[in-house]
Amino acid sequence: MLSGFGFFCSNRLFSLRSLFTFFPKFCLRLSWKHRKASMGEAAAFFVDHLVNGQHTNGFGEDRDTTVQIGDRSYVIDGSHEGNPLFLGVQIHDKTTNKWSSPTVLGTGPKPCKGYSAIVLKQGRILVIKKGSASDDSIWFLEVDSPFVREQRKLLGREVVAWSKGVRGNAEKPIVISGPSGVGKGTLITMLMKEFPSMFGFSVSHTTRSPRCMEKNGVHYHFTDKTVMEKEINDGKFLEFASVHGNLYGTSIESVEVVTDSGKRCILDIDVQGARSVKASSLDAVFIFVCPPSMKELEDRLRARGTETEEQIQKRLRNAEAEIKAGKSSGIFEHILYNDNLEECYKNLKNLLGINDDAPVNGVEVEGISLPKEHTVTKKEDKIMIQETGEATKNDMIVLDLSSINGGAPGRTRGIVLDSVKSS
Ligand SMILES: Nc1nc2c(ncn2[C@@H]2O[C@H](COP(=O)(O)OP(=O)(O)O)[C@@H](O)[C@H]2O)c(=O)[nH]1
Ligand SMILES: Nc1ncnc2c1ncn2[C@@H]1O[C@H](COP(=O)(O)OP(=O)(O)O)[C@@H](O)[C@H]1O
């Protein structure tokens, strides 16, 4: 981990972490940015002192990769868990003079040659990348958001979370629960078939064996218990539960993948999972699907022919409790009865606000293209990105963050972009 936060200079590895440990004051005022030009790929540092969330200095500078909030410095650089494809995060606590490596949730930005890091309200740090693709230029590192606080409590250790910045708004994810064999999968398939650009399925992980028609990565990520338990412990899952004797879970990444494609995310999860999501900061629509009768549920399960008799019996036993919880727990704001399939599907579309005359489109995920060379300044909720360089027109891009919503897990929405042409 150390090497991820160091850089090579004159064939020697300098570790920023050890510099901080031995010379904390010196390091907070240390600027390495001018060295970068001669140093190849490793990112350079411009370390500056930010007090109580206020950015007091350093804007317009080349590569701000450390921000200070209260007594803590967040160093955003290097690689994540030895993976050079993702930016790493380290925390330095001034009061104890100790470093820690937090658990980093969500898929973070890929490293690039320069970043600006800006402290925002609500426990977020805005990270603006230089010279990156439009779908990878604006990121939020949540260090004390509600999601981070909740995950910190759950995992019992230091946590930070990445959330990509996206223009435009997205509709809430949809959680669909109901007993095995009620028709959840059938209804979801119908919805995705009719509106392929609008809905995307969150592919869960499971330790159960694949059925003959099921494809890994499409219906589920089939995995084994030890691997999944480790990933749960690493904070990779938004929720998980033991259902019918197997482990099932929704990874943060599976929700991000759907959101990134501009689609509304559908989660087919059990009541325990729905309860976890309800208690989390993910704002979703909760739907419970009921069978017309237990006899009909049993017939459907048998007709599907995917389970052994023993498994069918287990699913039927669990169904009673699930239906009771689904109807009475207060988790689900919508209860659908799947008697006649077409009718149930129509009701599902109605409650999702899809009616025959309304146009149905996917949510366009708009990237944010930034000039390759720029400086960054902040004024209240506005971030000014000024193009620099002699051969350019020096236009300015203004990011208005006053209406941002969402965040980790998933994406931060609602960035309003303005372009100011230089006269
Ligand atoms: N909590 C949770 N439950 C899940 C997840 N994925 C699937 N499930 C639930 O696990 C149960 C069993 O799913 P499955 O083995 O596919 O059987 P089926 O419901 O009979 O098709 C169902 O209630 C699913 O909704 C998940 O990621 N999290
Ligand atoms: N309204 C319905 N009437 C009759 N059969 C149905 C209906 N809805 C679904 N089915 C059938 O019931 C079986 C179970 O449905 P499925 O979608 O796999 O349930 P789940 O995903 O809830 O376990 C499937 O064979 C499906 O074709």
PDB file of N, CA and C in Angstrom, residues 105-166:
ATOM      1  N   LEU A 105     -15.661   2.067  -0.913  1.00  0.00           N
ATOM      2  CA  LEU A 105     -16.856   1.461  -1.511  1.00  0.00           C
ATOM      3  C   LEU A 105     -17.144   2.068  -2.880  1.00  0.00           C
ATOM      4  N   GLY A 106     -17.736   1.245  -3.728  1.00  0.00           N
ATOM      5  CA  GLY A 106     -18.110   1.719  -5.059  1.00  0.00           C
ATOM      6  C   GLY A 106     -16.921   1.675  -6.002  1.00  0.00           C
ATOM      7  N   THR A 107     -17.226   1.779  -7.294  1.00  0.00           N
ATOM      8  CA  THR A 107     -16.171   1.797  -8.304  1.00  0.00           C
ATOM      9  C   THR A 107     -15.674   3.221  -8.431  1.00  0.00           C
ATOM     10  N   GLY A 108     -14.399   3.408  -8.214  1.00  0.00           N
ATOM     11  CA  GLY A 108     -13.847   4.763  -8.231  1.00  0.00           C
ATOM     12  C   GLY A 108     -13.286   5.149  -9.579  1.00  0.00           C
ATOM     13  N   PRO A 109     -12.761   6.385  -9.666  1.00  0.00           N
ATOM     14  CA  PRO A 109     -12.191   6.844 -10.934  1.00  0.00           C
ATOM     15  C   PRO A 109     -10.859   6.156 -11.236  1.00  0.00           C
ATOM     16  N   LYS A 110     -10.578   6.100 -12.516  1.00  0.00           N
ATOM     17  CA  LYS A 110      -9.270   5.567 -12.905  1.00  0.00           C
ATOM     18  C   LYS A 110      -8.234   6.671 -12.680  1.00  0.00           C
ATOM     19  N   PRO A 111      -7.007   6.301 -12.349  1.00  0.00           N
ATOM     20  CA  PRO A 111      -5.999   7.342 -12.144  1.00  0.00           C
ATOM     21  C   PRO A 111      -5.758   8.140 -13.423  1.00  0.00           C
ATOM     22  N   CYS A 112      -5.354   9.378 -13.295  1.00  0.00           N
ATOM     23  CA  CYS A 112      -4.981  10.167 -14.469  1.00  0.00           C
ATOM     24  C   CYS A 112      -3.873  11.112 -14.049  1.00  0.00           C
ATOM     25  N   LYS A 113      -3.520  12.022 -14.960  1.00  0.00           N
ATOM     26  CA  LYS A 113      -2.318  12.817 -14.679  1.00  0.00           C
ATOM     27  C   LYS A 113      -2.546  13.926 -13.665  1.00  0.00           C
ATOM     28  N   GLY A 114      -3.738  14.368 -13.510  1.00  0.00           N
ATOM     29  CA  GLY A 114      -3.952  15.444 -12.548  1.00  0.00           C
ATOM     30  C   GLY A 114      -5.379  15.516 -12.059  1.00  0.00           C
ATOM     31  N   TYR A 115      -5.559  15.930 -10.842  1.00  0.00           N
ATOM     32  CA  TYR A 115      -6.895  16.070 -10.260  1.00  0.00           C
ATOM     33  C   TYR A 115      -6.953  17.367  -9.473  1.00  0.00           C
ATOM     34  N   SER A 116      -8.141  17.872  -9.286  1.00  0.00           N
ATOM     35  CA  SER A 116      -8.363  18.901  -8.279  1.00  0.00           C
ATOM     36  C   SER A 116      -9.334  18.310  -7.281  1.00  0.00           C
ATOM     37  N   ALA A 117      -9.083  18.521  -6.013  1.00  0.00           N
ATOM     38  CA  ALA A 117      -9.974  17.988  -4.981  1.00  0.00           C
ATOM     39  C   ALA A 117     -10.522  19.151  -4.168  1.00  0.00           C
ATOM     40  N   ILE A 118     -11.825  19.201  -4.052  1.00  0.00           N
ATOM     41  CA  ILE A 118     -12.486  20.349  -3.440  1.00  0.00           C
ATOM     42  C   ILE A 118     -13.449  19.872  -2.363  1.00  0.00           C
ATOM     43  N   VAL A 119     -13.349  20.450  -1.196  1.00  0.00           N
ATOM     44  CA  VAL A 119     -14.228  20.038  -0.102  1.00  0.00           C
ATOM     45  C   VAL A 119     -15.608  20.668  -0.288  1.00  0.00           C
ATOM     46  N   LEU A 120     -16.634  19.817  -0.231  1.00  0.00           N
ATOM     47  CA  LEU A 120     -18.004  20.309  -0.325  1.00  0.00           C
ATOM     48  C   LEU A 120     -18.717  20.090   0.999  1.00  0.00           C
ATOM     49  N   LYS A 121     -19.956  20.539   1.033  1.00  0.00           N
ATOM     50  CA  LYS A 121     -20.758  20.279   2.240  1.00  0.00           C
ATOM     51  C   LYS A 121     -21.145  18.798   2.262  1.00  0.00           C
ATOM     52  N   GLN A 122     -21.822  18.367   3.293  1.00  0.00           N
ATOM     53  CA  GLN A 122     -22.391  17.017   3.416  1.00  0.00           C
ATOM     54  C   GLN A 122     -21.354  15.903   3.310  1.00  0.00           C
ATOM     55  N   GLY A 123     -20.149  16.164   3.812  1.00  0.00           N
ATOM     56  CA  GLY A 123     -19.133  15.109   3.855  1.00  0.00           C
ATOM     57  C   GLY A 123     -18.693  14.591   2.507  1.00  0.00           C
ATOM     58  N   ARG A 124     -18.644  15.503   1.516  1.00  0.00           N
ATOM     59  CA  ARG A 124     -18.204  15.057   0.186  1.00  0.00           C
ATOM     60  C   ARG A 124     -16.988  15.851  -0.273  1.00  0.00           C
ATOM     61  N   ILE A 125     -16.158  15.196  -1.051  1.00  0.00           N
ATOM     62  CA  ILE A 125     -15.044  15.875  -1.712  1.00  0.00           C
ATOM     63  C   ILE A 125     -15.266  15.726  -3.212  1.00  0.00           C
ATOM     64  N   LEU A 126     -15.252  16.848  -3.900  1.00  0.00           N
ATOM     65  CA  LEU A 126     -15.403  16.802  -5.357  1.00  0.00           C
ATOM     66  C   LEU A 126     -14.032  16.589  -5.974  1.00  0.00           C
ATOM     67  N   VAL A 127     -13.936  15.614  -6.851  1.00  0.00           N
ATOM     68  CA  VAL A 127     -12.664  15.342  -7.522  1.00  0.00           C
ATOM     69  C   VAL A 127     -12.848  15.571  -9.023  1.00  0.00           C
ATOM     70  N   ILE A 128     -12.095  16.526  -9.556  1.00  0.00           N
ATOM     71  CA  ILE A 128     -12.197  16.842 -10.984  1.00  0.00           C
ATOM     72  C   ILE A 128     -10.915  16.364 -11.663  1.00  0.00           C
ATOM     73  N   LYS A 129     -11.097  15.504 -12.667  1.00  0.00           N
ATOM     74  CA  LYS A 129      -9.932  14.921 -13.325  1.00  0.00           C
ATOM     75  C   LYS A 129      -9.542  15.733 -14.552  1.00  0.00           C
ATOM     76  N   LYS A 130      -8.281  15.698 -14.848  1.00  0.00           N
ATOM     77  CA  LYS A 130      -7.802  16.411 -16.046  1.00  0.00           C
ATOM     78  C   LYS A 130      -7.614  15.447 -17.207  1.00  0.00           C
ATOM     79  N   GLY A 131      -7.966  15.909 -18.371  1.00  0.00           N
ATOM     80  CA  GLY A 131      -7.703  15.132 -19.581  1.00  0.00           C
ATOM     81  C   GLY A 131      -8.357  13.764 -19.587  1.00  0.00           C
ATOM     82  N   SER A 132      -9.546  13.651 -18.975  1.00  0.00           N
ATOM     83  CA  SER A 132     -10.191  12.336 -18.945  1.00  0.00           C
ATOM     84  C   SER A 132     -11.435  12.337 -19.830  1.00  0.00           C
ATOM     85  N   ALA A 133     -11.947  11.144 -20.090  1.00  0.00           N
ATOM     86  CA  ALA A 133     -13.154  11.028 -20.924  1.00  0.00           C
ATOM     87  C   ALA A 133     -14.332  11.690 -20.211  1.00  0.00           C
ATOM     88  N   SER A 134     -15.342  12.085 -21.005  1.00  0.00           N
ATOM     89  CA  SER A 134     -16.453  12.851 -20.431  1.00  0.00           C
ATOM     90  C   SER A 134     -17.253  12.037 -19.411  1.00  0.00           C
ATOM     91  N   ASP A 135     -17.179  10.696 -19.495  1.00  0.00           N
ATOM     92  CA  ASP A 135     -17.936   9.910 -18.511  1.00  0.00           C
ATOM     93  C   ASP A 135     -17.075   9.565 -17.290  1.00  0.00           C
ATOM     94  N   ASP A 136     -15.944  10.219 -17.178  1.00  0.00           N
ATOM     95  CA  ASP A 136     -15.029   9.865 -16.085  1.00  0.00           C
ATOM     96  C   ASP A 136     -14.352  11.121 -15.516  1.00  0.00           C
ATOM     97  N   SER A 137     -14.989  12.281 -15.697  1.00  0.00           N
ATOM     98  CA  SER A 137     -14.281  13.516 -15.335  1.00  0.00           C
ATOM     99  C   SER A 137     -14.642  14.059 -13.955  1.00  0.00           C
ATOM    100  N   ILE A 138     -15.887  13.823 -13.499  1.00  0.00           N
ATOM    101  CA  ILE A 138     -16.343  14.414 -12.236  1.00  0.00           C
ATOM    102  C   ILE A 138     -16.706  13.303 -11.255  1.00  0.00           C
ATOM    103  N   TRP A 139     -16.102  13.342 -10.085  1.00  0.00           N
ATOM    104  CA  TRP A 139     -16.367  12.301  -9.089  1.00  0.00           C
ATOM    105  C   TRP A 139     -16.588  12.923  -7.721  1.00  0.00           C
ATOM    106  N   PHE A 140     -17.305  12.210  -6.899  1.00  0.00           N
ATOM    107  CA  PHE A 140     -17.484  12.636  -5.510  1.00  0.00           C
ATOM    108  C   PHE A 140     -16.930  11.536  -4.614  1.00  0.00           C
ATOM    109  N   LEU A 141     -16.076  11.948  -3.696  1.00  0.00           N
ATOM    110  CA  LEU A 141     -15.618  11.001  -2.683  1.00  0.00           C
ATOM    111  C   LEU A 141     -16.386  11.338  -1.411  1.00  0.00           C
ATOM    112  N   GLU A 142     -17.244  10.431  -0.994  1.00  0.00           N
ATOM    113  CA  GLU A 142     -18.035  10.673   0.213  1.00  0.00           C
ATOM    114  C   GLU A 142     -17.226  10.191   1.417  1.00  0.00           C
ATOM    115  N   VAL A 143     -16.957  11.105   2.321  1.00  0.00           N
ATOM    116  CA  VAL A 143     -16.169  10.722   3.500  1.00  0.00           C
ATOM    117  C   VAL A 143     -17.002  10.750   4.778  1.00  0.00           C
ATOM    118  N   ASP A 144     -18.158  11.438   4.712  1.00  0.00           N
ATOM    119  CA  ASP A 144     -19.023  11.452   5.899  1.00  0.00           C
ATOM    120  C   ASP A 144     -20.491  11.686   5.512  1.00  0.00           C
ATOM    121  N   SER A 145     -20.905  11.055   4.426  1.00  0.00           N
ATOM    122  CA  SER A 145     -22.298  11.173   3.969  1.00  0.00           C
ATOM    123  C   SER A 145     -23.147  10.168   4.759  1.00  0.00           C
ATOM    124  N   PRO A 146     -24.483  10.246   4.682  1.00  0.00           N
ATOM    125  CA  PRO A 146     -25.308   9.262   5.390  1.00  0.00           C
ATOM    126  C   PRO A 146     -24.957   7.823   5.002  1.00  0.00           C
ATOM    127  N   PHE A 147     -24.708   7.566   3.711  1.00  0.00           N
ATOM    128  CA  PHE A 147     -24.362   6.211   3.272  1.00  0.00           C
ATOM    129  C   PHE A 147     -23.065   5.743   3.928  1.00  0.00           C
ATOM    130  N   VAL A 148     -22.078   6.636   3.944  1.00  0.00           N
ATOM    131  CA  VAL A 148     -20.779   6.281   4.527  1.00  0.00           C
ATOM    132  C   VAL A 148     -20.918   6.032   6.027  1.00  0.00           C
ATOM    133  N   ARG A 149     -21.707   6.863   6.692  1.00  0.00           N
ATOM    134  CA  ARG A 149     -21.884   6.685   8.148  1.00  0.00           C
ATOM    135  C   ARG A 149     -22.545   5.343   8.442  1.00  0.00           C
ATOM    136  N   GLU A 150     -23.549   5.031   7.598  1.00  0.00           N
ATOM    137  CA  GLU A 150     -24.292   3.775   7.798  1.00  0.00           C
ATOM    138  C   GLU A 150     -23.379   2.558   7.546  1.00  0.00           C
ATOM    139  N   GLN A 151     -22.567   2.639   6.482  1.00  0.00           N
ATOM    140  CA  GLN A 151     -21.676   1.520   6.168  1.00  0.00           C
ATOM    141  C   GLN A 151     -20.559   1.393   7.203  1.00  0.00           C
ATOM    142  N   ARG A 152     -20.109   2.547   7.714  1.00  0.00           N
ATOM    143  CA  ARG A 152     -19.063   2.554   8.750  1.00  0.00           C
ATOM    144  C   ARG A 152     -19.570   1.784   9.972  1.00  0.00           C
ATOM    145  N   LYS A 153     -20.841   2.030  10.287  1.00  0.00           N
ATOM    146  CA  LYS A 153     -21.431   1.370  11.450  1.00  0.00           C
ATOM    147  C   LYS A 153     -21.573  -0.142  11.187  1.00  0.00           C
ATOM    148  N   LEU A 154     -22.047  -0.458   9.984  1.00  0.00           N
ATOM    149  CA  LEU A 154     -22.247  -1.867   9.636  1.00  0.00           C
ATOM    150  C   LEU A 154     -20.946  -2.647   9.606  1.00  0.00           C
ATOM    151  N   LEU A 155     -19.927  -2.065   8.972  1.00  0.00           N
ATOM    152  CA  LEU A 155     -18.666  -2.781   8.789  1.00  0.00           C
ATOM    153  C   LEU A 155     -17.732  -2.617   9.983  1.00  0.00           C
ATOM    154  N   GLY A 156     -18.015  -1.632  10.819  1.00  0.00           N
ATOM    155  CA  GLY A 156     -17.216  -1.421  12.021  1.00  0.00           C
ATOM    156  C   GLY A 156     -15.818  -0.930  11.734  1.00  0.00           C
ATOM    157  N   ARG A 157     -15.633  -0.211  10.638  1.00  0.00           N
ATOM    158  CA  ARG A 157     -14.317   0.367  10.359  1.00  0.00           C
ATOM    159  C   ARG A 157     -14.461   1.609   9.475  1.00  0.00           C
ATOM    160  N   GLU A 158     -13.325   2.238   9.213  1.00  0.00           N
ATOM    161  CA  GLU A 158     -13.342   3.472   8.423  1.00  0.00           C
ATOM    162  C   GLU A 158     -13.757   3.174   6.985  1.00  0.00           C
ATOM    163  N   VAL A 159     -14.667   4.003   6.465  1.00  0.00           N
ATOM    164  CA  VAL A 159     -15.215   3.766   5.129  1.00  0.00           C
ATOM    165  C   VAL A 159     -15.286   5.086   4.360  1.00  0.00           C
ATOM    166  N   VAL A 160     -14.961   5.053   3.077  1.00  0.00           N
ATOM    167  CA  VAL A 160     -15.268   6.176   2.184  1.00  0.00           C
ATOM    168  C   VAL A 160     -15.951   5.569   0.952  1.00  0.00           C
ATOM    169  N   ALA A 161     -16.655   6.379   0.171  1.00  0.00           N
ATOM    170  CA  ALA A 161     -17.372   5.805  -0.988  1.00  0.00           C
ATOM    171  C   ALA A 161     -17.288   6.737  -2.183  1.00  0.00           C
ATOM    172  N   TRP A 162     -17.076   6.142  -3.340  1.00  0.00           N
ATOM    173  CA  TRP A 162     -17.043   6.909  -4.586  1.00  0.00           C
ATOM    174  C   TRP A 162     -18.427   6.962  -5.221  1.00  0.00           C
ATOM    175  N   SER A 163     -18.706   8.078  -5.847  1.00  0.00           N
ATOM    176  CA  SER A 163     -19.925   8.204  -6.632  1.00  0.00           C
ATOM    177  C   SER A 163     -19.613   9.113  -7.818  1.00  0.00           C
ATOM    178  N   LYS A 164     -19.897   8.615  -9.003  1.00  0.00           N
ATOM    179  CA  LYS A 164     -19.596   9.410 -10.197  1.00  0.00           C
ATOM    180  C   LYS A 164     -20.598  10.555 -10.349  1.00  0.00           C
ATOM    181  N   GLY A 165     -20.137  11.692 -10.823  1.00  0.00           N
ATOM    182  CA  GLY A 165     -21.028  12.840 -11.037  1.00  0.00           C
ATOM    183  C   GLY A 165     -21.658  12.788 -12.419  1.00  0.00           C
ATOM    184  N   VAL A 166     -22.986  12.859 -12.472  1.00  0.00           N
ATOM    185  CA  VAL A 166     -23.704  12.729 -13.733  1.00  0.00           C
ATOM    186  C   VAL A 166     -24.711  13.869 -13.869  1.00  0.00           C
TER     187      VAL A 166
END
